[in-house]
Amino acid sequence: MRWQVQRLLPASLVVIVQSLLINILLGTSVTQLYGVSPETFAPLQWWRYGLFTLIGAVGAIVVYAVLPRYSKKPVETFRLIALVVLLLSFVPNLLMLSNPEMPRAGVVGLMLMHVAPYALSVVVLPVWGSEPKEVSEEYGKKRRKKGKGDQLSMKKTASA
């Protein structure tokens, strides 16, 4: 599987822009709905979470772009790496919860901000960032391994 720059670039922009917009909306919601002040809880300052959102999204894009060189199943490998990174990204937030002075809503809001870039990257990059034929071939191989592809083709031929 190989990536095409003309497909990966727009997909990357979608991941970056949408992640930033969603996290700005989440950050604003936490500050407005739960009264968590960015002045007293610095991680909710828009430029801070915006910077970390950008770093995370660009990191995901770079990993996605280089994986075909090192993996026979780059999409599956990317999704696994992304899940592990998501779970590891919760560790600092969970440690923050051990401090009783930390606003719970603010910390949970930060944790939710990790999910948007993860979800966008594991969905948008494989679907929009690679050649459609290769993604559908990989999906077809999975279906055949599970035995579902054969059943579907048998149903089509039986009804024809």
CSV table of N, CA and C in Angstrom, one decimal, residues 65-121:
chain,number,residue,atom,x,y,z
A,65,ALA,N,2.0,8.4,7.4
A,65,ALA,CA,2.7,8.6,6.1
A,65,ALA,C,3.9,7.6,6.0
A,66,VAL,N,4.6,7.4,7.1
A,66,VAL,CA,5.8,6.5,7.0
A,66,VAL,C,5.5,5.0,7.3
A,67,LEU,N,4.4,4.7,7.8
A,67,LEU,CA,4.1,3.3,8.1
A,67,LEU,C,4.2,2.3,7.0
A,68,PRO,N,3.8,2.7,5.7
A,68,PRO,CA,3.9,1.7,4.7
A,68,PRO,C,5.3,1.2,4.4
A,69,ARG,N,6.3,2.0,4.8
A,69,ARG,CA,7.7,1.5,4.6
A,69,ARG,C,8.0,0.4,5.6
A,70,TYR,N,7.3,0.3,6.7
A,70,TYR,CA,7.7,-0.6,7.8
A,70,TYR,C,6.7,-1.7,8.1
A,71,SER,N,5.5,-1.6,7.5
A,71,SER,CA,4.5,-2.5,7.9
A,71,SER,C,3.8,-3.1,6.6
A,72,LYS,N,3.4,-4.3,6.7
A,72,LYS,CA,2.7,-4.9,5.6
A,72,LYS,C,1.2,-4.6,5.7
A,73,LYS,N,0.8,-4.2,6.9
A,73,LYS,CA,-0.6,-3.8,7.1
A,73,LYS,C,-0.6,-2.4,7.8
A,74,PRO,N,-0.3,-1.4,7.0
A,74,PRO,CA,-0.1,-0.1,7.6
A,74,PRO,C,-1.4,0.5,8.3
A,75,VAL,N,-2.6,0.3,7.7
A,75,VAL,CA,-3.8,0.8,8.3
A,75,VAL,C,-4.1,0.2,9.6
A,76,GLU,N,-4.0,-1.1,9.7
A,76,GLU,CA,-4.2,-1.8,11.0
A,76,GLU,C,-3.2,-1.4,12.0
A,77,THR,N,-1.9,-1.3,11.6
A,77,THR,CA,-0.8,-0.9,12.5
A,77,THR,C,-1.1,0.5,13.0
A,78,PHE,N,-1.5,1.4,12.0
A,78,PHE,CA,-1.7,2.8,12.4
A,78,PHE,C,-2.8,2.9,13.5
A,79,ARG,N,-3.9,2.2,13.2
A,79,ARG,CA,-5.0,2.2,14.2
A,79,ARG,C,-4.6,1.7,15.6
A,80,LEU,N,-3.8,0.7,15.6
A,80,LEU,CA,-3.3,0.1,16.9
A,80,LEU,C,-2.4,1.1,17.6
A,81,ILE,N,-1.4,1.7,16.8
A,81,ILE,CA,-0.5,2.7,17.4
A,81,ILE,C,-1.4,3.9,17.9
A,82,ALA,N,-2.3,4.3,17.1
A,82,ALA,CA,-3.1,5.5,17.6
A,82,ALA,C,-3.9,5.2,18.8
A,83,LEU,N,-4.4,4.0,19.0
A,83,LEU,CA,-5.2,3.6,20.2
A,83,LEU,C,-4.2,3.6,21.4
A,84,VAL,N,-3.0,3.0,21.2
A,84,VAL,CA,-2.1,3.0,22.3
A,84,VAL,C,-1.7,4.4,22.7
A,85,VAL,N,-1.4,5.3,21.8
A,85,VAL,CA,-1.1,6.7,22.1
A,85,VAL,C,-2.2,7.4,22.8
A,86,LEU,N,-3.5,7.1,22.3
A,86,LEU,CA,-4.6,7.7,23.0
A,86,LEU,C,-4.7,7.3,24.5
A,87,LEU,N,-4.5,6.0,24.7
A,87,LEU,CA,-4.6,5.5,26.1
A,87,LEU,C,-3.4,6.1,26.9
A,88,LEU,N,-2.3,6.2,26.4
A,88,LEU,CA,-1.1,6.8,27.1
A,88,LEU,C,-1.3,8.3,27.3
A,89,SER,N,-2.0,8.9,26.4
A,89,SER,CA,-2.2,10.4,26.6
A,89,SER,C,-3.1,10.7,27.8
A,90,PHE,N,-3.9,9.7,28.2
A,90,PHE,CA,-4.8,9.9,29.4
A,90,PHE,C,-4.0,9.9,30.7
A,91,VAL,N,-2.8,9.3,30.7
A,91,VAL,CA,-2.1,9.1,32.0
A,91,VAL,C,-1.9,10.4,32.7
A,92,PRO,N,-1.3,11.5,32.0
A,92,PRO,CA,-1.1,12.7,32.8
A,92,PRO,C,-2.4,13.3,33.3
A,93,ASN,N,-3.5,13.1,32.6
A,93,ASN,CA,-4.8,13.6,33.0
A,93,ASN,C,-5.3,12.9,34.2
A,94,LEU,N,-5.1,11.6,34.2
A,94,LEU,CA,-5.6,10.7,35.3
A,94,LEU,C,-4.7,11.1,36.6
A,95,LEU,N,-3.5,11.4,36.4
A,95,LEU,CA,-2.6,11.8,37.5
A,95,LEU,C,-3.1,13.1,38.1
A,96,MET,N,-3.6,14.0,37.2
A,96,MET,CA,-4.1,15.3,37.6
A,96,MET,C,-5.3,15.1,38.6
A,97,LEU,N,-6.1,14.1,38.3
A,97,LEU,CA,-7.3,13.8,39.1
A,97,LEU,C,-6.9,13.4,40.5
A,98,SER,N,-5.7,13.0,40.7
A,98,SER,CA,-5.3,12.6,42.1
A,98,SER,C,-5.1,13.8,43.0
A,99,ASN,N,-5.0,15.0,42.3
A,99,ASN,CA,-4.9,16.2,43.1
A,99,ASN,C,-6.3,16.8,43.4
A,100,PRO,N,-6.7,16.9,44.6
A,100,PRO,CA,-8.1,17.4,44.9
A,100,PRO,C,-8.3,18.8,44.5
A,101,GLU,N,-7.3,19.6,44.3
A,101,GLU,CA,-7.5,21.0,43.9
A,101,GLU,C,-7.7,21.1,42.4
A,102,MET,N,-7.5,20.1,41.6
A,102,MET,CA,-7.8,20.2,40.2
A,102,MET,C,-9.3,20.1,39.9
A,103,PRO,N,-9.7,21.0,39.0
A,103,PRO,CA,-11.2,20.9,38.6
A,103,PRO,C,-11.5,19.7,37.8
A,104,ARG,N,-12.4,18.8,38.3
A,104,ARG,CA,-12.7,17.6,37.7
A,104,ARG,C,-13.2,17.8,36.2
A,105,ALA,N,-14.1,18.8,36.1
A,105,ALA,CA,-14.7,19.0,34.8
A,105,ALA,C,-13.6,19.5,33.8
A,106,GLY,N,-12.6,20.2,34.3
A,106,GLY,CA,-11.5,20.6,33.4
A,106,GLY,C,-10.6,19.5,32.9
A,107,VAL,N,-10.4,18.6,33.8
A,107,VAL,CA,-9.5,17.4,33.5
A,107,VAL,C,-10.3,16.5,32.6
A,108,VAL,N,-11.6,16.2,32.8
A,108,VAL,CA,-12.4,15.4,31.9
A,108,VAL,C,-12.5,16.1,30.6
A,109,GLY,N,-12.6,17.4,30.5
A,109,GLY,CA,-12.6,18.1,29.3
A,109,GLY,C,-11.3,17.9,28.5
A,110,LEU,N,-10.2,17.9,29.2
A,110,LEU,CA,-8.9,17.7,28.5
A,110,LEU,C,-8.9,16.3,28.0
A,111,MET,N,-9.4,15.3,28.7
A,111,MET,CA,-9.4,13.9,28.2
A,111,MET,C,-10.2,13.8,27.0
A,112,LEU,N,-11.4,14.5,26.9
A,112,LEU,CA,-12.2,14.4,25.8
A,112,LEU,C,-11.5,15.1,24.6
A,113,MET,N,-10.7,16.0,24.8
A,113,MET,CA,-9.9,16.7,23.7
A,113,MET,C,-8.9,15.8,23.1
A,114,HIS,N,-8.6,14.7,23.7
A,114,HIS,CA,-7.7,13.7,23.1
A,114,HIS,C,-8.4,12.8,22.1
A,115,VAL,N,-9.7,12.7,22.3
A,115,VAL,CA,-10.5,11.7,21.5
A,115,VAL,C,-10.8,12.2,20.1
A,116,ALA,N,-11.0,13.5,20.0
A,116,ALA,CA,-11.3,14.1,18.6
A,116,ALA,C,-10.2,13.9,17.6
A,117,PRO,N,-9.0,14.2,17.9
A,117,PRO,CA,-7.9,14.0,17.0
A,117,PRO,C,-7.7,12.5,16.7
A,118,TYR,N,-7.9,11.7,17.7
A,118,TYR,CA,-7.7,10.2,17.6
A,118,TYR,C,-8.8,9.7,16.6
A,119,ALA,N,-10.0,10.1,16.9
A,119,ALA,CA,-11.1,9.6,16.0
A,119,ALA,C,-11.0,10.0,14.6
A,120,LEU,N,-10.7,11.3,14.4
A,120,LEU,CA,-10.5,11.8,13.1
A,120,LEU,C,-9.4,11.2,12.3
A,121,SER,N,-8.3,11.0,13.0
A,121,SER,CA,-7.1,10.4,12.3
A,121,SER,C,-7.3,9.0,11.9
